[in-house]
Coordinates of C-alpha atoms in Angstrom, one line a residue:
Chain A
X480 CA 16.0 -30.4 -22.6
X481 CA 18.8 -28.2 -21.1
X482 CA 19.0 -27.3 -17.6
X483 CA 18.7 -23.4 -17.2
X484 CA 20.4 -21.1 -15.1
X485 CA 19.5 -17.6 -14.1
X486 CA 22.7 -15.5 -14.2
X487 CA 21.6 -12.0 -13.7
X488 CA 18.8 -10.7 -11.5
X489 CA 17.5 -7.2 -10.5
X490 CA 14.4 -5.3 -9.3
X491 CA 13.5 -1.7 -9.1
X492 CA 12.1 -0.2 -5.9
X493 CA 8.5 -0.9 -5.6
X494 CA 6.2 1.8 -4.9
X495 CA 4.9 4.8 -6.6
X496 CA 6.8 5.7 -9.9
X497 CA 6.8 9.1 -11.3
X498 CA 8.3 7.8 -14.7
X499 CA 6.9 5.7 -17.3
X500 CA 6.5 1.9 -17.0
X501 CA 9.0 1.3 -19.9
X502 CA 11.6 3.2 -17.8
X503 CA 10.7 1.0 -14.8
X504 CA 11.2 -2.0 -17.0
X505 CA 14.3 -0.8 -18.6
X506 CA 15.9 -0.1 -15.1
X507 CA 15.1 -3.7 -14.1
X508 CA 16.3 -5.1 -17.3
X509 CA 19.5 -3.2 -17.2
X510 CA 20.1 -4.3 -13.8
X511 CA 19.8 -8.0 -14.7
X512 CA 22.1 -7.6 -17.7
X513 CA 24.7 -6.0 -16.1
X514 CA 24.2 -8.4 -13.1
X515 CA 25.6 -11.1 -15.3
X516 CA 28.9 -10.5 -17.6
X517 CA 27.7 -11.1 -20.9
X518 CA 31.2 -10.2 -22.7
X519 CA 29.4 -8.7 -25.7
X520 CA 27.0 -11.7 -26.3
X521 CA 23.5 -10.8 -27.4
X522 CA 20.3 -11.4 -25.9
X523 CA 18.2 -13.9 -28.2
X524 CA 14.8 -13.2 -26.6
X525 CA 13.1 -10.9 -24.4
X526 CA 9.7 -12.0 -22.4
X527 CA 7.8 -9.3 -20.8
X528 CA 5.1 -9.8 -18.1
X529 CA 2.5 -7.1 -18.0
X530 CA -1.1 -7.1 -17.3
X531 CA -2.7 -3.4 -18.1
X532 CA -0.3 -1.4 -20.0
X533 CA -2.7 -0.7 -22.6
X534 CA -5.3 0.3 -20.4
X535 CA -3.5 1.9 -17.5
X536 CA -0.5 3.4 -19.3
X537 CA -1.6 3.7 -22.9
X538 CA 1.3 1.5 -24.1
X539 CA 0.7 -1.8 -25.9
X540 CA 3.1 -4.2 -27.3
X541 CA 5.4 -3.6 -24.2
X542 CA 8.0 -6.2 -25.1
X543 CA 8.8 -4.6 -28.5
X544 CA 8.8 -1.4 -26.9
X545 CA 11.5 -2.7 -24.3
X546 CA 13.7 -4.2 -26.8
X547 CA 13.7 -0.8 -28.5
X548 CA 14.5 1.2 -25.3
X549 CA 17.1 -1.2 -24.4
X550 CA 18.7 -1.6 -28.1
X551 CA 18.2 -5.3 -27.8
X552 CA 17.4 -5.9 -31.6
X553 CA 17.0 -8.3 -33.2
X554 CA 15.9 -10.2 -30.2
X555 CA 12.4 -11.9 -30.5
X556 CA 10.1 -10.3 -28.2
X557 CA 6.9 -11.5 -26.6
X558 CA 4.6 -9.9 -24.0
X559 CA 3.0 -12.6 -21.7
X560 CA -0.5 -11.6 -20.1
X561 CA -1.5 -14.2 -17.6
X562 CA -3.3 -12.0 -14.8
X563 CA -1.2 -11.8 -11.6
X564 CA 0.8 -15.0 -12.7
X565 CA 2.1 -13.2 -15.6
X566 CA 5.5 -12.9 -14.2
X567 CA 6.0 -16.4 -13.5
X568 CA 4.4 -17.4 -16.6
X569 CA 7.1 -15.3 -18.6
X570 CA 9.8 -17.0 -16.7
X571 CA 8.4 -20.3 -17.8
X572 CA 8.1 -19.2 -21.3
X573 CA 11.8 -17.9 -21.0
X574 CA 12.9 -21.3 -19.5
X575 CA 11.4 -23.3 -22.2
X576 CA 13.1 -21.3 -25.0
X577 CA 16.4 -21.9 -23.4
X578 CA 15.8 -25.5 -22.4
X579 CA 14.5 -26.4 -25.6
X580 CA 17.9 -24.9 -27.3
X581 CA 15.9 -22.4 -29.6
X582 CA 17.7 -19.7 -27.6
X583 CA 20.9 -19.3 -25.2
X584 CA 20.3 -15.8 -23.6
X585 CA 16.9 -14.8 -22.5
X586 CA 15.9 -11.7 -20.9
X587 CA 12.5 -11.7 -18.8
X588 CA 11.3 -8.7 -17.4
X589 CA 7.9 -8.2 -15.5
X590 CA 6.4 -4.6 -14.6
X591 CA 3.3 -2.7 -14.0
X592 CA 2.7 0.9 -13.4
X593 CA -0.8 0.6 -11.5
X594 CA -0.6 4.3 -9.8
X595 CA -1.0 5.9 -13.1
X596 CA -4.7 5.4 -12.6
X597 CA -6.5 6.0 -9.3
X598 CA -7.1 3.1 -6.8
X599 CA -10.9 2.7 -8.0
X600 CA -9.6 2.2 -11.6
X601 CA -6.8 0.0 -10.5
X602 CA -9.1 -2.3 -8.3
X603 CA -11.4 -2.6 -11.4
X604 CA -8.8 -3.4 -13.9
X605 CA -7.8 -6.4 -11.6
X606 CA -11.3 -7.4 -11.2
X607 CA -11.2 -7.8 -15.1
X608 CA -9.7 -11.2 -14.5
X609 CA -12.7 -12.5 -12.8
X610 CA -15.6 -14.3 -14.7
X611 CA -17.4 -11.8 -16.8
X612 CA -20.9 -13.0 -16.6
X613 CA -20.8 -14.7 -13.3
X614 CA -18.8 -12.4 -11.2
X615 CA -17.7 -9.2 -12.8
X616 CA -21.1 -7.7 -13.6
X617 CA -22.3 -8.2 -10.1
X618 CA -19.7 -6.2 -8.8
X619 CA -16.9 -8.6 -7.6
X620 CA -13.4 -7.6 -7.0
X621 CA -10.5 -9.4 -5.7
X622 CA -10.7 -8.1 -2.1
X623 CA -14.4 -9.3 -2.1
X624 CA -13.4 -12.8 -3.5
X625 CA -10.5 -12.9 -0.9
X626 CA -13.1 -11.9 2.0
X627 CA -15.3 -14.8 1.1
X628 CA -12.5 -17.3 1.1
X629 CA -11.2 -16.0 4.2
X630 CA -14.5 -16.3 5.9
X631 CA -14.7 -19.9 4.8
X632 CA -11.1 -20.8 5.6
X633 CA -11.6 -19.3 9.0
X634 CA -14.8 -21.1 9.7
X635 CA -13.2 -24.3 8.5
X636 CA -9.8 -24.1 10.4
X637 CA -10.3 -21.9 13.4
X638 CA -8.0 -19.1 12.1
X639 CA -8.8 -15.8 13.7
X640 CA -8.2 -12.3 13.0
X641 CA -5.3 -12.3 15.0
X642 CA -3.7 -15.0 12.8
X643 CA -4.3 -12.8 9.6
X644 CA -2.8 -9.8 11.4
X645 CA 0.5 -12.0 12.4
X646 CA 0.8 -12.5 8.6
X647 CA 0.9 -8.8 8.1
X648 CA 3.1 -8.0 10.9
X649 CA 5.7 -10.4 9.9
X650 CA 5.7 -9.5 6.4
X651 CA 5.9 -5.6 7.0
X652 CA 8.9 -6.6 9.5
X653 CA 10.6 -8.4 6.6
X654 CA 9.9 -5.3 4.2
X655 CA 11.7 -3.2 6.7
X656 CA 14.9 -5.1 5.8
X657 CA 14.3 -4.8 2.1
X658 CA 15.2 -1.6 0.7
X659 CA 13.3 -2.3 -2.4
X660 CA 10.0 -2.6 -0.6
X661 CA 6.9 -0.5 -1.1
X662 CA 5.8 -0.3 2.5
X663 CA 8.7 0.1 5.0
X664 CA 6.5 0.7 8.0
X665 CA 6.3 -1.8 11.2
X666 CA 2.8 -2.5 12.5
X667 CA 1.7 -3.8 15.8
X668 CA -1.1 -6.2 17.0
X669 CA -2.3 -3.6 19.0
X670 CA -2.4 -0.7 16.7
X671 CA -4.2 -2.8 14.1
X672 CA -6.4 -4.9 16.0
X673 CA -6.6 -4.6 19.8
X674 CA -6.8 -1.2 20.7
X675 CA -9.9 0.9 20.9
X676 CA -8.4 3.1 18.1
X677 CA -7.6 -0.1 15.9
X678 CA -11.2 0.1 14.2
X679 CA -10.3 3.3 12.5
X680 CA -6.6 2.6 11.9
X681 CA -7.5 -0.8 10.1
X682 CA -11.1 -0.5 8.8
X683 CA -12.8 -3.6 7.1
X684 CA -12.1 -3.9 3.4
X685 CA -13.9 -7.2 2.7
X686 CA -15.1 -8.4 6.1
X687 CA -13.2 -10.2 7.5
X688 CA -10.4 -8.5 5.8
X689 CA -9.0 -5.4 7.0
X690 CA -7.0 -2.5 5.5
X691 CA -3.8 -4.3 6.6
X692 CA -4.8 -7.7 5.4
X693 CA -4.6 -6.4 1.9
X694 CA -1.6 -5.5 -0.3
X695 CA -1.0 -2.2 -1.6
X696 CA -1.4 -1.1 -5.3
X697 CA 2.3 -0.6 -6.6
X698 CA 4.4 0.2 -9.4
X699 CA 7.7 -1.6 -10.1
X700 CA 9.5 -4.0 -12.3
X701 CA 11.7 -7.1 -11.8
X702 CA 14.0 -8.8 -14.4
X703 CA 16.1 -12.2 -14.6
X704 CA 18.5 -13.3 -17.4
X705 CA 18.3 -16.8 -18.4
X706 CA 21.1 -19.1 -19.9
X707 CA 21.8 -22.7 -20.4
X708 CA 23.2 -24.2 -17.1
X709 CA 26.1 -25.6 -18.7
X710 CA 27.2 -22.2 -20.0
X711 CA 26.2 -20.0 -16.9
X712 CA 29.8 -20.3 -15.7
X713 CA 30.9 -18.0 -18.4
X714 CA 28.5 -15.1 -17.1
X715 CA 28.3 -15.5 -13.6
X716 CA 30.1 -17.2 -10.5
X717 CA 26.8 -17.6 -8.8
X718 CA 24.2 -19.2 -11.3
X719 CA 20.9 -20.3 -9.7
X720 CA 19.3 -23.4 -11.4
X721 CA 15.7 -23.5 -12.2
X722 CA 14.9 -27.0 -11.0
X723 CA 11.3 -27.3 -11.1
X724 CA 8.1 -25.5 -12.7
X725 CA 4.6 -26.6 -12.4
X726 CA 1.3 -25.0 -13.7
X727 CA -2.3 -25.7 -13.4
X728 CA -5.5 -23.9 -13.9
X729 CA -8.9 -24.0 -12.2
X730 CA -12.4 -23.0 -13.0
X731 CA -12.5 -19.2 -13.5
X732 CA -15.6 -18.5 -11.4
X733 CA -14.8 -19.6 -7.7
X734 CA -18.2 -20.6 -6.9
X735 CA -18.0 -23.5 -9.6
X736 CA -15.3 -25.2 -7.4
X737 CA -16.6 -28.2 -5.5
X738 CA -15.2 -26.8 -2.1
X739 CA -13.6 -23.3 -2.7
X740 CA -11.3 -23.7 0.2
X741 CA -9.4 -26.2 -1.9
X742 CA -7.0 -24.4 -4.4
X743 CA -6.7 -27.4 -6.9
X744 CA -4.6 -25.5 -9.1
X745 CA -2.1 -24.4 -6.4
X746 CA -2.0 -28.2 -5.4
X747 CA -1.3 -29.6 -8.8
X748 CA 1.1 -26.7 -9.7
X749 CA 3.5 -27.2 -6.6
X750 CA 3.4 -31.0 -7.2
X751 CA 4.3 -30.8 -10.7
X752 CA 7.2 -28.6 -9.6
X753 CA 8.5 -30.6 -6.9
X754 CA 8.2 -33.9 -9.2
X755 CA 10.5 -32.0 -11.8
X756 CA 12.8 -30.9 -9.3
X757 CA 12.9 -34.3 -7.5
X758 CA 12.3 -32.5 -4.1
X759 CA 9.8 -32.7 -1.4
X760 CA 8.3 -29.8 0.4
X761 CA 10.4 -30.4 3.5
X762 CA 13.6 -29.7 1.3
X763 CA 12.6 -26.1 0.5
X764 CA 14.6 -23.5 2.6
X765 CA 12.4 -20.5 2.0
X766 CA 9.3 -19.5 0.0
X767 CA 7.8 -16.6 -1.5
X768 CA 4.0 -17.2 -1.6
X769 CA 1.3 -14.9 -3.2
X770 CA -0.1 -13.0 -0.1
X771 CA -1.9 -10.4 -1.9
X772 CA -4.5 -10.9 1.2
X773 CA -2.9 -12.4 4.4
X774 CA -5.4 -15.5 4.4
X775 CA -3.7 -16.3 0.9
X776 CA -0.2 -16.9 2.7
X777 CA -1.8 -19.4 5.3
X778 CA -3.7 -21.3 2.7
X779 CA -1.2 -21.7 0.3
X780 CA 1.4 -22.7 2.8
X781 CA -0.7 -25.6 3.5
X782 CA -2.0 -26.5 0.0
X783 CA 1.5 -26.4 -1.5
X784 CA 2.6 -29.1 1.0
X785 CA 4.7 -27.1 3.6
X786 CA 2.3 -27.8 6.5
X787 CA -0.6 -30.3 6.9
X788 CA -4.1 -29.3 6.2
X789 CA -5.5 -26.9 8.8
X790 CA -2.2 -25.9 10.4
X791 CA -0.6 -23.0 8.4
X792 CA -1.6 -20.7 11.0
X793 CA -0.3 -22.9 14.0
X794 CA 3.2 -22.7 12.0
X795 CA 2.7 -18.8 11.9
X796 CA 2.0 -18.9 15.4
X797 CA 5.0 -20.8 16.5
X798 CA 7.3 -18.6 14.3
X799 CA 8.1 -21.0 11.7
X800 CA 7.5 -18.9 9.0
X801 CA 9.8 -16.1 10.1
X802 CA 13.2 -15.3 8.8
X803 CA 14.7 -17.1 11.3
X804 CA 12.3 -20.0 11.4
X805 CA 12.3 -23.5 9.9
X806 CA 10.7 -22.3 6.8
X807 CA 10.9 -18.6 6.2
X808 CA 8.1 -17.3 3.9
X809 CA 8.0 -14.0 2.3
X810 CA 11.3 -12.6 3.4
X811 CA 11.0 -10.0 0.7
X812 CA 7.8 -8.7 2.7
X813 CA 5.6 -10.6 0.2
X814 CA 3.0 -8.9 -1.8
X815 CA 1.7 -7.5 1.3
X816 CA 4.5 -5.1 2.1
X817 CA 7.0 -5.4 -0.7
X818 CA 4.1 -4.6 -3.1
X819 CA 2.2 -6.0 -5.9
X820 CA 2.7 -4.4 -9.3
X821 CA 0.9 -7.2 -10.9
X822 CA 3.1 -7.9 -13.9
X823 CA 6.2 -7.8 -11.9
X824 CA 5.3 -9.9 -9.1
X825 CA 6.1 -13.5 -10.3
X826 CA 9.4 -12.3 -11.6
X827 CA 10.1 -10.2 -8.4
X828 CA 9.3 -13.4 -6.3
X829 CA 12.0 -15.3 -8.2
X830 CA 14.4 -12.4 -8.2
X831 CA 13.9 -12.7 -4.1
X832 CA 14.8 -16.3 -4.4
X833 CA 17.9 -15.6 -6.2
X834 CA 19.3 -12.8 -4.0
X835 CA 18.6 -15.5 -1.0
X836 CA 20.2 -18.5 -2.8
X837 CA 23.4 -16.2 -3.8
X838 CA 23.7 -14.9 -0.1
X839 CA 23.0 -11.5 -1.3
X840 CA 19.6 -10.6 0.6
X841 CA 21.4 -8.4 3.4
X842 CA 19.8 -8.1 6.8
X843 CA 16.8 -10.5 5.6
X844 CA 19.4 -13.2 4.5
X845 CA 18.2 -16.8 5.3
X846 CA 20.9 -19.1 6.7
X847 CA 22.4 -21.3 4.1
X848 CA 19.3 -21.8 1.7
X849 CA 19.6 -24.5 -1.0
X850 CA 16.2 -24.5 -2.4
X851 CA 13.9 -21.8 -3.0
X852 CA 9.9 -22.1 -3.9
X853 CA 7.7 -19.4 -5.5
X854 CA 3.9 -19.4 -6.1
X855 CA 2.5 -17.0 -8.5
X856 CA -1.3 -17.2 -8.0
X857 CA -3.3 -15.9 -11.1
X858 CA -7.0 -15.0 -11.0
X859 CA -8.4 -16.2 -7.7
X860 CA -6.5 -19.3 -8.0
X861 CA -7.5 -20.3 -11.5
X862 CA -4.0 -20.2 -13.0
X863 CA -1.1 -20.8 -10.9
X864 CA 2.6 -21.0 -11.6
X865 CA 5.0 -22.8 -9.1
X866 CA 8.7 -22.1 -9.5
X867 CA 11.6 -24.0 -7.5
X868 CA 15.2 -22.7 -7.5
X869 CA 18.3 -24.4 -6.4
X870 CA 21.6 -22.8 -5.6
X871 CA 24.1 -23.5 -8.4
X872 CA 27.4 -25.7 -7.6
Chain B
X1396 CA -2.3 48.5 22.7
X1397 CA -3.6 48.3 19.3
X1398 CA -3.9 51.3 17.3
X1399 CA -7.3 52.1 15.9
X1400 CA -6.9 51.2 12.2
X1401 CA -5.5 47.8 13.3
X1402 CA -8.5 47.3 15.6
X1403 CA -10.7 47.9 12.7
X1404 CA -8.9 45.5 10.6
X1405 CA -9.2 42.9 12.8
X1406 CA -12.7 40.7 12.8
X1407 CA -15.0 40.4 15.9
X1408 CA -14.5 37.1 17.7
X1409 CA -17.0 34.6 19.0
X1410 CA -16.4 32.5 22.3
X1411 CA -14.8 29.2 21.1
X1412 CA -14.7 26.3 23.4
X1413 CA -11.2 24.9 23.8
X1414 CA -10.6 21.5 22.3
X1415 CA -9.4 18.9 24.8
X1416 CA -6.5 17.3 23.9
X1417 CA -6.6 13.4 23.2
X1418 CA -4.2 10.3 22.2
X1419 CA -4.5 7.8 19.7
X1420 CA -2.6 4.7 19.2
X1421 CA -1.6 4.4 15.6
X1422 CA -1.3 1.0 13.6
X1423 CA 2.6 1.1 13.8
X1424 CA 2.6 1.3 17.6
X1425 CA 3.1 5.1 18.0
X1426 CA 0.9 7.7 19.9
X1427 CA -0.6 10.5 18.2
X1428 CA -1.4 13.4 20.4
X1429 CA -4.2 15.8 19.1
X1430 CA -4.1 19.0 20.6
X1431 CA -5.0 22.8 19.8
X1432 CA -2.3 24.7 18.4
X1433 CA -1.5 27.9 20.0
X1434 CA -0.9 30.9 17.8
X1435 CA 2.9 31.4 18.8
X1436 CA 3.1 27.8 17.1
X1437 CA 2.0 29.3 14.0
X1438 CA 5.7 30.4 12.7
X1439 CA 6.7 26.8 13.0
X1440 CA 3.5 25.3 11.3
X1441 CA 4.3 27.8 8.6
X1442 CA 7.8 26.7 8.1
X1443 CA 6.9 23.3 8.0
X1444 CA 4.1 23.7 5.4
X1445 CA 6.2 26.2 3.2
X1446 CA 8.1 23.4 1.2
X1447 CA 5.0 21.6 0.5
X1448 CA 3.5 24.4 -1.6
X1449 CA 5.3 23.1 -4.8
X1450 CA 4.5 19.5 -4.2
X1451 CA 1.9 18.4 -6.6
X1452 CA 1.4 14.9 -5.5
X1453 CA -2.3 14.2 -4.3
X1454 CA -3.1 17.9 -4.3
X1455 CA -0.6 18.7 -1.3
X1456 CA 0.4 21.8 -3.5
X1457 CA -3.2 23.4 -3.1
X1458 CA -4.1 22.2 0.2
X1459 CA -0.5 23.4 1.7
X1460 CA -0.8 26.9 -0.3
X1461 CA -4.1 27.5 0.9
X1462 CA -3.5 26.1 4.6
X1463 CA -0.4 28.4 4.7
X1464 CA -2.5 31.5 3.7
X1465 CA -5.3 30.4 6.4
X1466 CA -2.7 30.1 9.1
X1467 CA -1.1 33.4 8.1
X1468 CA -4.5 34.9 8.4
X1469 CA -5.1 33.4 11.7
X1470 CA -1.6 34.5 13.0
X1471 CA -2.3 38.0 11.6
X1472 CA -5.8 38.4 12.9
X1473 CA -7.4 38.6 9.6
X1474 CA -9.6 35.4 9.6
X1475 CA -12.7 35.3 11.9
X1476 CA -13.1 32.7 14.7
X1477 CA -10.3 30.1 13.1
X1478 CA -8.7 27.4 15.1
X1479 CA -6.0 24.9 14.4
X1480 CA -5.5 21.6 15.7
X1481 CA -2.4 19.6 15.3
X1482 CA -1.3 15.9 15.4
X1483 CA 2.1 15.2 17.1
X1484 CA 4.1 12.2 17.5
X1485 CA 6.9 12.2 20.0
X1486 CA 7.0 15.8 19.5
X1487 CA 7.2 15.8 15.9
X1488 CA 4.4 17.4 13.7
X1489 CA 2.5 14.8 11.8
X1490 CA -0.5 16.6 10.7
X1491 CA -2.6 19.8 10.8
X1492 CA -6.3 20.6 10.5
X1493 CA -8.1 23.8 10.6
X1494 CA -11.5 25.5 10.2
X1495 CA -13.5 28.3 11.7
X1496 CA -17.0 29.0 13.1
X1497 CA -19.2 30.9 10.4
X1498 CA -21.7 31.6 13.3
X1499 CA -22.8 29.9 16.4
X1500 CA -24.6 27.2 14.6
X1501 CA -22.5 26.6 11.6
X1502 CA -19.0 25.6 11.1
X1503 CA -16.5 25.7 8.2
X1504 CA -14.0 23.0 7.7
X1505 CA -10.8 24.4 5.8
X1506 CA -8.0 21.9 5.4
X1507 CA -6.6 18.5 6.5
X1508 CA -2.8 17.9 6.0
X1509 CA -1.2 14.7 6.8
X1510 CA 2.6 14.9 6.8
X1511 CA 3.1 11.1 7.8
X1512 CA 1.1 9.0 5.6
X1513 CA -0.2 5.4 5.6
X1514 CA -1.3 5.7 9.3
X1515 CA -4.6 7.1 8.6
X1516 CA -3.4 10.3 10.5
X1517 CA -5.4 12.5 7.9
X1518 CA -8.7 10.7 8.8
X1519 CA -7.9 10.9 12.6
X1520 CA -7.5 14.4 12.3
X1521 CA -10.5 15.2 10.1
X1522 CA -12.5 13.3 12.8
X1523 CA -11.1 15.2 15.4
X1524 CA -12.2 18.5 13.7
X1525 CA -15.7 17.4 13.3
X1526 CA -15.5 16.4 17.0
X1527 CA -14.6 20.0 17.9
X1528 CA -17.3 21.5 15.7
X1529 CA -20.2 19.4 16.8
X1530 CA -19.1 18.4 20.4
X1531 CA -17.2 21.2 21.7
X1532 CA -18.4 24.2 19.8
X1533 CA -21.7 22.9 19.9
X1534 CA -22.5 23.7 16.3
X1535 CA -25.4 22.2 14.2
X1536 CA -23.5 21.5 11.1
X1537 CA -20.2 21.9 9.4
X1538 CA -19.8 22.9 5.6
X1539 CA -17.1 20.9 3.7
X1540 CA -15.5 21.0 0.3
X1541 CA -12.6 18.6 -0.7
X1542 CA -10.0 19.3 -3.1
X1543 CA -8.4 16.0 -3.7
X1544 CA -10.2 12.5 -4.7
X1545 CA -8.7 11.2 -1.2
X1546 CA -10.4 13.8 0.8
X1547 CA -13.7 13.3 -1.2
X1548 CA -13.5 9.4 -0.3
X1549 CA -12.5 10.1 3.3
X1550 CA -15.4 12.6 4.0
X1551 CA -18.1 12.6 1.4
X1552 CA -18.3 8.8 0.9
X1553 CA -16.8 7.5 4.1
X1554 CA -19.2 9.4 6.8
X1555 CA -21.3 10.0 4.2
X1556 CA -22.0 13.7 4.0
X1557 CA -25.0 15.2 2.7
X1558 CA -25.1 17.5 -0.3
X1559 CA -26.0 21.1 0.5
X1560 CA -25.3 22.6 -2.9
X1561 CA -27.5 25.5 -2.1
X1562 CA -24.4 26.9 0.0
X1563 CA -21.3 28.0 -1.7
X1564 CA -18.4 27.2 0.8
X1565 CA -15.9 30.1 0.9
X1566 CA -13.0 27.9 -0.5
X1567 CA -15.0 28.2 -3.8
X1568 CA -14.8 25.3 -6.2
X1569 CA -17.4 22.6 -5.6
X1570 CA -20.6 23.4 -3.8
X1571 CA -20.7 22.5 -0.1
X1572 CA -21.4 19.1 1.7
X1573 CA -22.4 19.1 5.0
X1574 CA -21.9 17.2 8.3
X1575 CA -24.9 17.5 10.4
X1576 CA -25.0 16.4 14.0
X1577 CA -27.1 13.4 13.3
X1578 CA -24.5 12.1 10.6
X1579 CA -21.8 13.0 13.2
X1580 CA -23.2 10.8 16.0
X1581 CA -24.1 7.9 13.3
X1582 CA -20.4 8.0 12.2
X1583 CA -18.9 8.7 15.6
X1584 CA -18.5 4.9 16.8
X1585 CA -16.9 4.2 13.5
X1586 CA -14.6 7.1 13.0
X1587 CA -14.0 9.2 16.0
X1588 CA -11.4 7.6 18.3
X1589 CA -8.9 8.7 21.0
X1590 CA -8.6 8.8 24.7
X1591 CA -8.7 11.6 27.2
X1592 CA -7.2 12.9 29.2
X1593 CA -3.7 12.9 27.8
X1594 CA -1.4 11.9 30.6
X1595 CA 0.7 14.9 31.7
X1596 CA 4.1 13.7 30.6
X1597 CA 2.6 12.7 26.9
X1598 CA 1.3 15.9 26.6
X1599 CA 4.4 17.6 27.5
X1600 CA 6.2 15.7 24.9
X1601 CA 4.1 17.5 22.2
X1602 CA 5.5 20.8 23.1
X1603 CA 7.4 22.6 21.5
X1604 CA 6.6 21.2 18.0
X1605 CA 9.5 19.7 16.2
X1606 CA 10.0 19.9 12.6
X1607 CA 10.0 16.7 10.7
X1608 CA 13.2 16.1 8.6
X1609 CA 12.6 17.7 5.2
X1610 CA 13.7 14.8 2.9
X1611 CA 12.2 12.2 5.1
X1612 CA 8.7 14.1 5.1
X1613 CA 9.0 14.7 1.2
X1614 CA 9.7 11.2 0.2
X1615 CA 7.1 9.9 2.5
X1616 CA 4.4 12.0 1.3
X1617 CA 5.5 11.6 -2.3
X1618 CA 5.5 7.9 -1.5
X1619 CA 8.5 7.8 -3.7
X1620 CA 12.3 8.5 -4.0
X1621 CA 11.5 10.7 -6.9
X1622 CA 10.1 13.6 -4.7
X1623 CA 11.2 17.1 -5.3
X1624 CA 13.8 17.9 -3.0

């Protein structure tokens, strides 16, 4: 296997687009391609991450459509649909294509245009990933699953609504420093939890999760360009190495897990990624975790091994996960505030790590990062991809 | 002194109790002052609404165009028993609601327009409007229609309102829904917030109304950088 480098990275602004999904993805792809100096070299393959274009945007075969839009013929093209983990899955497939020697230059783009449909339809389309007969037909949605998970986690570890709000406040604050974030609005503990007006400002969505505990519904796209590490110097002065990947699955229906608070797929995916990279959680300089709901950032920060069991909220309280903390988490604003265009999310997490490892993250730059970790959480933890990136020499 | 013809064109008025101003702490830590607008503020309100009449995002066009006409009717004394409440943050207009008394017992809700989104300003202002009808104007019910799915979710579903399809709301379109006193007082603890009285200094800050920056407002309402400018 060859080592693989990221030689180009780009993202669109997340939020609400008035243009097509294809145009969004083309913008991100163009950004990633022009971010590297390809000198006329052709792209061998394109992997596209997307979950709902056929349903929401009346566009199937999105990878072929992107190749056509970008004039990338005769590049091989595949669409990767793996729920909310589609993005990191697509990067993994691109990585394998380069690592195996089958391809040299591979473009990976992820995108979703969710706001073409109303928010009831958007919530329903995401809920299609739940178990059809054990969950979906009973009306389960992702916020509902997250609400039940949060209740269990809070009872088990003493996490409070204030801790959940701290995640939201931190990630909104980080998103204020990210020009591509969807929600660039600060929030305060008093305004969302403690004042007499907070009940109306921040109503329950799925108790104990409130409005500001949930990610927005976003449009957006992100892309990376991959090349063999040995050739990366030809295309960029700042290659970033993909040093670890790990992926694991778990039961589709959450209630079939012996203990629903144990995210086995998260633990296994992270362990595999650390083993492949030859690193430990303590070696990581920053992480992008899948905070579709605030509780998930706390839970994942423990289950990937950054903090001992039951102490993620304590680290949060101490400010360890802030940009200037010991282990900055979700410097981009996370799914919570940067936004969560489902197919784009996993790629976008990796793009943020690339920006940080290259020292190009602007006002949210972490000091001298060496290794970045991303966790893309599919289903409700039934298909998880962990990625570790390392700053190139 | 009004000439006779003008006097004939103006509708007769019912006595309307004033709406006492209140203040609400928003999620972002800013304070929203909700207070009645005076008629001499109509011009600035019309000026702010005007560019939104062509913004089709989330039915801002139809809501703005109709609100513009209603406020113009208010200013020119052509609508009976109309009132207008404004939401102001640090002197800058953040939202408008209006309505009127149909008779002593029945109110008609006209429009709710949030100029700053993501902070539930529309929901706060609509709740203030209902508070005005039921608690200060002392009415038995308010007739309501929604022009946008957002309005339908916020009013019809969230309160929830009752269907009263036997009444045709004067905005036309969908038949009326109704907020009764019983519905209002059930929803009140959840949906109606705010503190009174407003400290004098804070209330003074809400006068005169300052116009929001046009580009910032359009981008924020459109929730995208591609808003029409």
